[in-house]
Coordinates of N, CA and C in Angstrom, one line a residue:
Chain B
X1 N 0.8 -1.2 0.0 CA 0.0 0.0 0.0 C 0.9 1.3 0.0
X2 N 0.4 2.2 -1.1 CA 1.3 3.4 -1.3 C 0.9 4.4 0.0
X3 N 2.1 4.8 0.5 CA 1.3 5.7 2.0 C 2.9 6.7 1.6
X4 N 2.2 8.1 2.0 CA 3.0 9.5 2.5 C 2.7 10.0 3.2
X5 N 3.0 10.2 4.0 CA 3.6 10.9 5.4 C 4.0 12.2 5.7
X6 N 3.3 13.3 5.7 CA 4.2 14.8 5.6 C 4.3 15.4 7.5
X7 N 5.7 15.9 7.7 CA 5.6 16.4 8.8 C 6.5 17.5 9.0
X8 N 6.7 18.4 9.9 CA 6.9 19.4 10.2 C 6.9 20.5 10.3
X9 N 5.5 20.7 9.7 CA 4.6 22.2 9.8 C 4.5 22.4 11.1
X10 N 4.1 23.6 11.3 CA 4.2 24.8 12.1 C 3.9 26.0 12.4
X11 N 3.9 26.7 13.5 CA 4.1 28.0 13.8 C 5.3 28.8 13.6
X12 N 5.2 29.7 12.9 CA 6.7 30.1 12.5 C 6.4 31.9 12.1
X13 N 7.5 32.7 12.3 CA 7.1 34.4 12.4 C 7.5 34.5 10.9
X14 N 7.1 35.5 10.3 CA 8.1 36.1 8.9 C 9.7 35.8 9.0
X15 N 9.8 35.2 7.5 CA 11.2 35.4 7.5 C 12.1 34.1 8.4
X16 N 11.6 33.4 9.3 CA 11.7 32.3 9.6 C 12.1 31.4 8.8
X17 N 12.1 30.0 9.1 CA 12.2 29.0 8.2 C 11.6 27.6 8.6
X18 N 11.7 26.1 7.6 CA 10.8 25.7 8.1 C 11.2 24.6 7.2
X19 N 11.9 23.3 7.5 CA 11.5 21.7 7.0 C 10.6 21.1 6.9
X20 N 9.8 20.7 6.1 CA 9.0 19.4 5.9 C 9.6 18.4 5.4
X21 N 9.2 17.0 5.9 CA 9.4 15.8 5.3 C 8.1 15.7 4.8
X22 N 8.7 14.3 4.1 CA 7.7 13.2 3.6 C 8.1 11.9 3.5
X23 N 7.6 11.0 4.1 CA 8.3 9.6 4.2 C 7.2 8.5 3.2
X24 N 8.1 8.0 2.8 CA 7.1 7.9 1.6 C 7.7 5.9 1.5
X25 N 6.3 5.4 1.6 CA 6.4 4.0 1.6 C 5.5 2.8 0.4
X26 N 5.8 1.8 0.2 CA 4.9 1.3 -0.6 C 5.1 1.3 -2.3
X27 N 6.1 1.5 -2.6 CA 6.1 1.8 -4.0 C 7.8 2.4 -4.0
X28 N 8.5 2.3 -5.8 CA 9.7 2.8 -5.5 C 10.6 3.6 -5.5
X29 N 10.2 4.4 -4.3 CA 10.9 5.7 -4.5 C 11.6 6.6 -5.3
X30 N 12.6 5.7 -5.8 CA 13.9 6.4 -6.3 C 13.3 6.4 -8.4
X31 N 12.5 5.5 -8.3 CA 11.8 5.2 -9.2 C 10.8 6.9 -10.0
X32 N 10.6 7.5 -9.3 CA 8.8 8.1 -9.4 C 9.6 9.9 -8.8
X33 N 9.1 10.2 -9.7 CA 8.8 11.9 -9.7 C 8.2 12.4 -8.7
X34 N 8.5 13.1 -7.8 CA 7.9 13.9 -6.3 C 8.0 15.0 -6.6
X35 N 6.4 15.7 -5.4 CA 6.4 16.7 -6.0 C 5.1 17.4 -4.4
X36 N 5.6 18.8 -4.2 CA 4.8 19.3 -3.4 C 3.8 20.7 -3.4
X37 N 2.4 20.1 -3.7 CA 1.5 21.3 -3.8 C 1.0 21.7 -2.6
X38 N 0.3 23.1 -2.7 CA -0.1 23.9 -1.2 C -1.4 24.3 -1.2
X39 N -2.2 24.5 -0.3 CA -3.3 24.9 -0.5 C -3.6 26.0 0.8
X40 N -3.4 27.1 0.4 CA -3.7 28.4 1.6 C -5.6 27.9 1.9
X41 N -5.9 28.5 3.2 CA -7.1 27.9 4.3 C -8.2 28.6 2.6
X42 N -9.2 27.8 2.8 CA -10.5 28.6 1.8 C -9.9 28.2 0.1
X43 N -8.8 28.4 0.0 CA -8.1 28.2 -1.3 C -8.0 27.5 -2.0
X44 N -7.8 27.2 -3.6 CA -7.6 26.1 -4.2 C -5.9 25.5 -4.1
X45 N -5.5 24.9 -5.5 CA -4.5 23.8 -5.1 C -3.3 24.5 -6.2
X46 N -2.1 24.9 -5.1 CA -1.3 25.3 -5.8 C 0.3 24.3 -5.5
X47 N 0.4 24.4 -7.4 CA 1.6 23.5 -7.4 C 3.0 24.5 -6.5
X48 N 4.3 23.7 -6.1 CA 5.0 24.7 -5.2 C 6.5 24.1 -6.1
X49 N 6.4 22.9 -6.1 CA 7.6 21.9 -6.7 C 8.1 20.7 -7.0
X50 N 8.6 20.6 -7.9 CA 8.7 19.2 -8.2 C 10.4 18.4 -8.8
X51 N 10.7 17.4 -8.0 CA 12.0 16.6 -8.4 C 11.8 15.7 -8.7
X52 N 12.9 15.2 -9.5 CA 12.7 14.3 -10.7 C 13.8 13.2 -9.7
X53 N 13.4 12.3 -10.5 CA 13.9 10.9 -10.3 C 15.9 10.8 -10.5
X54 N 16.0 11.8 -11.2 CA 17.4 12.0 -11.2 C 17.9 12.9 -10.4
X55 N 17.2 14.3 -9.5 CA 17.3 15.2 -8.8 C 17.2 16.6 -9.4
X56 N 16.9 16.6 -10.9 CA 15.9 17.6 -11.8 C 15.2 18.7 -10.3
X57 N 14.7 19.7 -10.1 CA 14.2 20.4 -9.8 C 13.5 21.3 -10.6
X58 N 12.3 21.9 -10.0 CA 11.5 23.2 -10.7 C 10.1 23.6 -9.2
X59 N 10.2 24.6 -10.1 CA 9.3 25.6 -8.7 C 8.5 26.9 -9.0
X60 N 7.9 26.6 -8.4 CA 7.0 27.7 -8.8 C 7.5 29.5 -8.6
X61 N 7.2 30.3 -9.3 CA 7.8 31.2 -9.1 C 7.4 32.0 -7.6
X62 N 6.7 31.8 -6.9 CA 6.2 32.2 -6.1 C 6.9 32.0 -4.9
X63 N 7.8 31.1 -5.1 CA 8.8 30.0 -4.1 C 10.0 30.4 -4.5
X64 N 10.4 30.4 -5.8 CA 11.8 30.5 -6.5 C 12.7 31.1 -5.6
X65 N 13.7 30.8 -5.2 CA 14.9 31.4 -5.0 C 14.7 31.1 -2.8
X66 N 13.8 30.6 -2.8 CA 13.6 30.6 -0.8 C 13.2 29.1 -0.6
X67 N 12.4 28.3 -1.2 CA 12.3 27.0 -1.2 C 13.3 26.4 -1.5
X68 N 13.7 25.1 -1.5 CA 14.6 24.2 -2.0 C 14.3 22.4 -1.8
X69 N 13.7 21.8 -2.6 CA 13.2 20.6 -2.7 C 14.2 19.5 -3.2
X70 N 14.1 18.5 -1.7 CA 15.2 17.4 -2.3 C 15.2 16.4 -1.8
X71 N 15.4 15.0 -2.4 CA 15.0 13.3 -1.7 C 16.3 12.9 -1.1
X72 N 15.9 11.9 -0.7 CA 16.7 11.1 0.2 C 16.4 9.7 -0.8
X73 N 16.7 9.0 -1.4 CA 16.8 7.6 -1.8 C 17.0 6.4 -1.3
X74 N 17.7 6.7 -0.6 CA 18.1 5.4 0.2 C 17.1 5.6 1.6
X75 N 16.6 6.2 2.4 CA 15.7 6.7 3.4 C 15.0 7.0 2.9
X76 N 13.7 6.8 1.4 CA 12.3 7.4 1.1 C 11.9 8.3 1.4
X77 N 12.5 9.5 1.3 CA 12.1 10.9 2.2 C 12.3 11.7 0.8
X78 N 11.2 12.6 1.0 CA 11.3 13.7 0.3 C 11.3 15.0 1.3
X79 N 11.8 16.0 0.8 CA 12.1 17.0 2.1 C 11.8 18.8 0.8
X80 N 11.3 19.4 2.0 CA 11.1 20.5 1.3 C 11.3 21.9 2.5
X81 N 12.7 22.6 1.9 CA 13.4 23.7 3.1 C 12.8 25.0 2.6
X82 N 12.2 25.1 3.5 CA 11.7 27.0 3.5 C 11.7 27.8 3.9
X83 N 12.5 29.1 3.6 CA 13.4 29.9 4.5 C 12.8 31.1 3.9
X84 N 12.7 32.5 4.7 CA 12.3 33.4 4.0 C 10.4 33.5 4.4
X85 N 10.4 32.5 4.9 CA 8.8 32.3 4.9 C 7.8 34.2 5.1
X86 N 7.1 33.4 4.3 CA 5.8 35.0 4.3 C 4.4 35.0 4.6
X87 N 4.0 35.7 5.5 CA 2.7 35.3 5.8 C 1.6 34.7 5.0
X88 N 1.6 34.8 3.2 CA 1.5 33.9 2.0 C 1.3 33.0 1.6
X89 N 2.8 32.6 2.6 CA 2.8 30.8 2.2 C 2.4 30.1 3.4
X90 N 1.7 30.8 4.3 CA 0.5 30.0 5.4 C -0.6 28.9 4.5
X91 N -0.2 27.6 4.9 CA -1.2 26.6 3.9 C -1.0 25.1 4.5
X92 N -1.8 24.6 3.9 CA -1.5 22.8 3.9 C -0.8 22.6 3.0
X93 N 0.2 22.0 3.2 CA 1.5 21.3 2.1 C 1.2 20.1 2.1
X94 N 1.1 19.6 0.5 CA 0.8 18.2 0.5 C 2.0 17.7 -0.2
X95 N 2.7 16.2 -0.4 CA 3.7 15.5 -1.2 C 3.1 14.8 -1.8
X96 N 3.1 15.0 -3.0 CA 2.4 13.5 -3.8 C 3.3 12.8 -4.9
X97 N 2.7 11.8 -5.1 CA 4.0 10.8 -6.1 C 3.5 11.0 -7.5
X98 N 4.5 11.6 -8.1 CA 4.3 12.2 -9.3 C 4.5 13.6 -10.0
X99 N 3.8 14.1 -10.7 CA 4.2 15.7 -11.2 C 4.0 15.4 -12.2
X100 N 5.2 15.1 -13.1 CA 5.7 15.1 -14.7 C 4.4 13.8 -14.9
X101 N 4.5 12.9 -14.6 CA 3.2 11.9 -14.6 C 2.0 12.1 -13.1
X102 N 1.1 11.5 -14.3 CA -0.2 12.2 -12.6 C -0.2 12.0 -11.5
X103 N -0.6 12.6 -10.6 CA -0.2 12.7 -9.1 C -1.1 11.4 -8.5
X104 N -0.7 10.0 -8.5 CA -1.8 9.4 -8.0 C -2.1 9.0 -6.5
X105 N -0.7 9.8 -5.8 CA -1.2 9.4 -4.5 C -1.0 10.4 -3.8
X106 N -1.5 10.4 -2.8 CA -1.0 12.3 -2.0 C -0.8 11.7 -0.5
X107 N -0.4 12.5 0.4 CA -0.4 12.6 1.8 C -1.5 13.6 2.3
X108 N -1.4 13.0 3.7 CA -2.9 14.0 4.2 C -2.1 15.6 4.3
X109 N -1.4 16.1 4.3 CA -0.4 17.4 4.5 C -0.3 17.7 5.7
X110 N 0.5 18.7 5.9 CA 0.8 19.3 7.1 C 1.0 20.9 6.8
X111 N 0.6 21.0 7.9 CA 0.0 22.9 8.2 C 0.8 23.9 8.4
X112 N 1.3 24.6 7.4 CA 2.1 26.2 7.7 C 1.7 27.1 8.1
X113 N 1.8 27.6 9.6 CA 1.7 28.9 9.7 C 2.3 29.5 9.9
X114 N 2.1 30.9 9.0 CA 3.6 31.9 8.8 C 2.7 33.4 9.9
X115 N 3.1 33.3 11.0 CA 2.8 34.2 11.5 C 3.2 35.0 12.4
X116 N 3.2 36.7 12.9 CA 4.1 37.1 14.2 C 2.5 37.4 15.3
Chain O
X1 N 2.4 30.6 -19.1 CA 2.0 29.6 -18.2 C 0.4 29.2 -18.6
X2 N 0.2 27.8 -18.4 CA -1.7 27.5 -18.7 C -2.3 28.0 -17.9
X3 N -3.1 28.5 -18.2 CA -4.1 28.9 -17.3 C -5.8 27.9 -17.5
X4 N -6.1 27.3 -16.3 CA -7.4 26.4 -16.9 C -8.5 27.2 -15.6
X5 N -9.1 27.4 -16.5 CA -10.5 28.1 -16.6 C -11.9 27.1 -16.0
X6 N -12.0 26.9 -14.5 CA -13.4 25.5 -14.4 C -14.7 26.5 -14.6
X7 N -15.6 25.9 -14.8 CA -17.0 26.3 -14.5 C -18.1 25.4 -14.8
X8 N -19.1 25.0 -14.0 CA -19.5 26.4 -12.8 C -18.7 26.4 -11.8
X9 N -18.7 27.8 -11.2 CA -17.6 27.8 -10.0 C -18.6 26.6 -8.6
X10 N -19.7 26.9 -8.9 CA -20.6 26.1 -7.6 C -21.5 25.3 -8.9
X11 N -21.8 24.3 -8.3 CA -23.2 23.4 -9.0 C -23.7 22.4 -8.2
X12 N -25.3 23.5 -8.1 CA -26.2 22.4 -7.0 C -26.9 21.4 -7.6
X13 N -26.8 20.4 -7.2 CA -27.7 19.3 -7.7 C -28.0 18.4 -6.1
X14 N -29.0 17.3 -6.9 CA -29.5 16.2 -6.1 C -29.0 15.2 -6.2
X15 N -28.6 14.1 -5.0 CA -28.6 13.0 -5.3 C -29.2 12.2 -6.5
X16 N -28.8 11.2 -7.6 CA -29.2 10.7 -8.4 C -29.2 11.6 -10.1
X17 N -28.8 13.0 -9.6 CA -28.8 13.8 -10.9 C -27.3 13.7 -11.5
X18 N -27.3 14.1 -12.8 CA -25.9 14.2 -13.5 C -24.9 15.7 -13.3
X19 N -24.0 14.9 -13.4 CA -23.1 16.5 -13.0 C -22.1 16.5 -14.3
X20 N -22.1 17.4 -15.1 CA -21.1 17.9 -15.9 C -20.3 19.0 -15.6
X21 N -19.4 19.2 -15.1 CA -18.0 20.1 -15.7 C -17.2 20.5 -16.3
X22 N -16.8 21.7 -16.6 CA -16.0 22.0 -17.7 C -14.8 22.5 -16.7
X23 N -13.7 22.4 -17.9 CA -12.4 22.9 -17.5 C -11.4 23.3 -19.0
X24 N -11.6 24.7 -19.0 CA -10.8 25.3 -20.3 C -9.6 25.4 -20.2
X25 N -8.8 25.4 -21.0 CA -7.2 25.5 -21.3 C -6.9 27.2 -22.3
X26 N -5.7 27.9 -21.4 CA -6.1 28.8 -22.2 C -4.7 28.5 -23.5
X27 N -4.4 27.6 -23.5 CA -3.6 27.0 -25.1 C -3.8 25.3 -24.9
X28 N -3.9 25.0 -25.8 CA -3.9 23.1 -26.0 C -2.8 22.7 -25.1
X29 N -3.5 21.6 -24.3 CA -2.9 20.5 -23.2 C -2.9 19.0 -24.0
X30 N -3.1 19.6 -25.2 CA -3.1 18.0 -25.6 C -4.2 17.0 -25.1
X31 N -3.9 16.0 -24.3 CA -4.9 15.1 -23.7 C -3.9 14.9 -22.1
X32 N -3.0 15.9 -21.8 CA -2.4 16.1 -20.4 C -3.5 16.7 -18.9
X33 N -4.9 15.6 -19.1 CA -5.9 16.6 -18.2 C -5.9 16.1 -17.3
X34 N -5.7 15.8 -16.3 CA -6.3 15.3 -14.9 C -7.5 16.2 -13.8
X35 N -8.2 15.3 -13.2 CA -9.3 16.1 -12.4 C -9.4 15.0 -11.0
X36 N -9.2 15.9 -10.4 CA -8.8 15.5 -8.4 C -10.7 15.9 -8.3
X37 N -10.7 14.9 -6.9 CA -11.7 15.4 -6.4 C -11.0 15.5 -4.8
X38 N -11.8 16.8 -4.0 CA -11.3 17.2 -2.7 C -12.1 17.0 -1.7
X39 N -12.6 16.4 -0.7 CA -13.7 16.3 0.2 C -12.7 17.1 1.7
X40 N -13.9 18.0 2.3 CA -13.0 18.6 3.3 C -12.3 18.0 3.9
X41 N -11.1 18.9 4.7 CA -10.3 18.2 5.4 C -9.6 16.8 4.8
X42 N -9.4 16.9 3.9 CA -9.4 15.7 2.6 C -8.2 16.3 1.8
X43 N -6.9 15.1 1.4 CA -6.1 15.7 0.2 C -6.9 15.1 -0.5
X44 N -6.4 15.3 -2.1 CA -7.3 15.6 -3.0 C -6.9 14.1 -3.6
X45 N -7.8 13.7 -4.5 CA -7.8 12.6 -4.6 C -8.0 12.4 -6.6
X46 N -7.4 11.5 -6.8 CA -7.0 11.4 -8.5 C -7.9 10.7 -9.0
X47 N -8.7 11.4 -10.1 CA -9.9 10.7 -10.7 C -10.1 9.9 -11.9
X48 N -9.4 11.0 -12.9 CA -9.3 11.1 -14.2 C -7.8 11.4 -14.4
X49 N -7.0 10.5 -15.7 CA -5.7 11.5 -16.2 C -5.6 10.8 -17.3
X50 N -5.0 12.1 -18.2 CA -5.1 11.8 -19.6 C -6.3 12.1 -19.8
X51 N -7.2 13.1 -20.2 CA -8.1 13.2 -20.0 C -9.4 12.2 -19.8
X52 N -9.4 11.0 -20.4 CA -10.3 10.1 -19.7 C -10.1 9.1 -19.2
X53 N -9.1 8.8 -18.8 CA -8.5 7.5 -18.4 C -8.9 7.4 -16.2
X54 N -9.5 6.7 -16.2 CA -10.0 6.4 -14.8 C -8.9 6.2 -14.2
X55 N -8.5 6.7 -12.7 CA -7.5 6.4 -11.6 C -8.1 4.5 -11.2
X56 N -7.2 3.9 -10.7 CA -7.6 2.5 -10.1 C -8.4 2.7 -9.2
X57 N -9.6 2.4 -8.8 CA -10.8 2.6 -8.0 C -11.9 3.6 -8.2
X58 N -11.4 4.0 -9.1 CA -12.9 5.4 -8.9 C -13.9 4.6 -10.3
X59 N -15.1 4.5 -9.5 CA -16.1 4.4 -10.0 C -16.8 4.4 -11.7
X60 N -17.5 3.8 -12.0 CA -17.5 3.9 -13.7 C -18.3 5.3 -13.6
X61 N -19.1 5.5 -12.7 CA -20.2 6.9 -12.7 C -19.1 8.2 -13.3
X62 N -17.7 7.9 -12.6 CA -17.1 9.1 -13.4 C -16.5 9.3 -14.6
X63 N -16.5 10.3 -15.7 CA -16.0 9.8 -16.9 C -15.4 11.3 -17.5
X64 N -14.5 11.0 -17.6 CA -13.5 12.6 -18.4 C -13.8 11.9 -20.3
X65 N -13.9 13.4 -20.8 CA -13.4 13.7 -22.1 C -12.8 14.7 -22.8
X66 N -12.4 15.2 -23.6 CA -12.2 16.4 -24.7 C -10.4 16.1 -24.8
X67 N -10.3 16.9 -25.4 CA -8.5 17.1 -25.7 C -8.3 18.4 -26.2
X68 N -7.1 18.8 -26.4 CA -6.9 20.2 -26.7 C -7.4 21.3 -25.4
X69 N -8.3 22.3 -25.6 CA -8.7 23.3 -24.6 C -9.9 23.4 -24.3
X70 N -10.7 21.9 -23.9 CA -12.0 21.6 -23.8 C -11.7 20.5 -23.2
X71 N -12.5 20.6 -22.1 CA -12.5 19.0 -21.1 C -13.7 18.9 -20.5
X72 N -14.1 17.5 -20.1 CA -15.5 17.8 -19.1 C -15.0 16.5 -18.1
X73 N -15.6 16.6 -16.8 CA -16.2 15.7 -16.1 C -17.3 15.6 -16.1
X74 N -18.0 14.2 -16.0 CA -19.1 14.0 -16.3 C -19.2 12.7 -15.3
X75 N -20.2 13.6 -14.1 CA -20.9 12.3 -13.1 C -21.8 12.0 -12.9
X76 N -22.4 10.8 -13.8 CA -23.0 9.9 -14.4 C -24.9 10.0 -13.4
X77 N -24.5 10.1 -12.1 CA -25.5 9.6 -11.0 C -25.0 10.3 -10.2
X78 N -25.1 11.5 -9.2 CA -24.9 12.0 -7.9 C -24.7 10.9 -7.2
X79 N -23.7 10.3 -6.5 CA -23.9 9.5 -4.9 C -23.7 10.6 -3.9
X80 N -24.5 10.4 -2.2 CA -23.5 11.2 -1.8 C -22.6 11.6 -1.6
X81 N -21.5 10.8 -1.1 CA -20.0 10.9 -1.3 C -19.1 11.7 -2.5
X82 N -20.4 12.1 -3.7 CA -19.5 13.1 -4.4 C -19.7 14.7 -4.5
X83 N -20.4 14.3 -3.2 CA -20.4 16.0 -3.3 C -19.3 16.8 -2.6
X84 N -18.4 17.7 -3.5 CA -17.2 17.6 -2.8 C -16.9 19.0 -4.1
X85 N -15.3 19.3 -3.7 CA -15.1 20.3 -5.2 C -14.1 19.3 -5.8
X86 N -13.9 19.9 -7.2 CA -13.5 19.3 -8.1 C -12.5 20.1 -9.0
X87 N -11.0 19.3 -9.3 CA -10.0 20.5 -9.8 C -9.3 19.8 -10.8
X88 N -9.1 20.6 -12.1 CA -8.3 19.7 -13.5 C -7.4 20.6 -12.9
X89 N -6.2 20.0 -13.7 CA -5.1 20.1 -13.7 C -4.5 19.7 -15.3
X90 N -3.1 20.3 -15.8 CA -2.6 20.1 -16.6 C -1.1 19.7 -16.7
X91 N -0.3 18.6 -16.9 CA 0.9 18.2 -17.3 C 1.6 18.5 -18.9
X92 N 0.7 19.3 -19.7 CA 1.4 19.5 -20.6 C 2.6 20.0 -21.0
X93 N 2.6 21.7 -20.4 CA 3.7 22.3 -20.7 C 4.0 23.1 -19.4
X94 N 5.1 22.3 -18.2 CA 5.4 22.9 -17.4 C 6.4 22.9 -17.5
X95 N 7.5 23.4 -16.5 CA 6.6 24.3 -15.1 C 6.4 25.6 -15.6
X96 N 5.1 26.0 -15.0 CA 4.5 25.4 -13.9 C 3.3 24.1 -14.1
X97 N 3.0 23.6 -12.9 CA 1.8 22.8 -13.3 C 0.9 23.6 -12.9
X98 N -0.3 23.6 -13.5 CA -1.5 24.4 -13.0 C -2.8 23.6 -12.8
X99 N -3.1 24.2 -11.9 CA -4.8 23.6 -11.5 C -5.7 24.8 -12.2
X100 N -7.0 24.4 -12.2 CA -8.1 25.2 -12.3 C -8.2 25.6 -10.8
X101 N -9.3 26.7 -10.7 CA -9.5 27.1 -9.3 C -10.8 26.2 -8.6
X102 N -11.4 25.7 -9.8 CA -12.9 24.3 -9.0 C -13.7 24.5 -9.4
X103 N -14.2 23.2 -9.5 CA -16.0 23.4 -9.4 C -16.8 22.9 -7.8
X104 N -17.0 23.6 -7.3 CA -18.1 23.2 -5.7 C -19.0 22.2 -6.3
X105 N -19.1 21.0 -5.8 CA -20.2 19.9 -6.3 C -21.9 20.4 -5.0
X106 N -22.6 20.7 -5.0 CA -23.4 20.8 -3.4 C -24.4 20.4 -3.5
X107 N -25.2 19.8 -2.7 CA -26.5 19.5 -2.6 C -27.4 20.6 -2.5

């Protein structure tokens, strides 16, 4: 059974920063395209970024240059560092398996809040 | 960047009634469509990709078509459990990937 796992959301002031994992089981990692969308409270589903099976990157401009999205292969983790944080990017972060091919599994997310 | 266009933004129906969807492309996606459904408090869940091709488990009641910059969802029979919102997405030409903003399914 394909299962993800997101954790390390938080309370966090402007300009702060902030790790999420994703542990990600059931299927083969190193294999499959990851990738993490957001969704601010009331909001729809915004893509944030996605790595490739070789370690490819891309990101939304919205993130560019403060995020930085990267796996672990040998530990199933996908990880997403965010520094710079803006009261903006307050949201549910989700990791799902896929991107470049369709997103078919997701995690329940975990919660950013960017606040002072 | 694509921009996909859903509508209706809300669509009330009854149990047992049909629901159609649209979701515009503002340049051809090819047949790169996918459409999530979201139940609150709920990650969003994979229905359709390629624009008709059913996810493993979802229901025959749901059925994607079109290609290019025209798509629909089409749910066959309201059950409860689909009343929920609903979001295409495109894999064509990223990054970025883009969603539409929804369709509200409501009773």
């Amino acid at each position: 059974e394909v299962q993800l796992l997101e954790s390390g959301g938080g309370l966090v002031q402007p300009g702060e920063s902030l790790r999420l994992s994703c542990a990600a089981s059931g299927f083969t990692f190193s294999d499959n395209v990851m990738t993490w969308v957001r969704q601010a409270p009331g909001k729809g589903l915004e893509w944030v970024s996605t790595i490739g099976t070789r370690g490819t990157t891309h990101y939304a401009s919205s993130v560019r240059g403060r995020y930085t999205i990267s796996r672990d292969n040998s530990k199933n983790y996908l990880y997403l560092q965010m520094d710079r944080l803006r009261a903006e990017d307050t949201a549910v972060y989700y990791c799902a398996k896929g991107g470049e091919t369709p997103s078919d599994y997701w995690g329940q997310g975990t919660v950013v809040t960017v606040s002072s | 960047e694509i921009v996909l266009t859903q509508s209706p933004a809300t669509l009330s129906l009854s149990p047992g009634e049909r629901a159609i969807l649209s979701c515009r492309a503002s340049q051809s996606v090819s047949r790169y469509l996918a459409w999530f459904q979201q139940k609150p408090g709920q990650a969003p869940r994979l229905l359709i990709y390629d624009a008709s091709n059913r996810a493993t488990g979802i229901p025959a009641r749901f059925s994607g078509s079109g290609s290019g910059t025209d798509f629909t969802l089409t749910i066959s029979s309201l059950e409860p459990e689909d009343f929920a919102v609903y979001y295409c997405q495109q894999r064509s030409d990223w990054p970025p990937l883009t969603f539409g903003g929804g369709t509200k399914v409501e009773i």
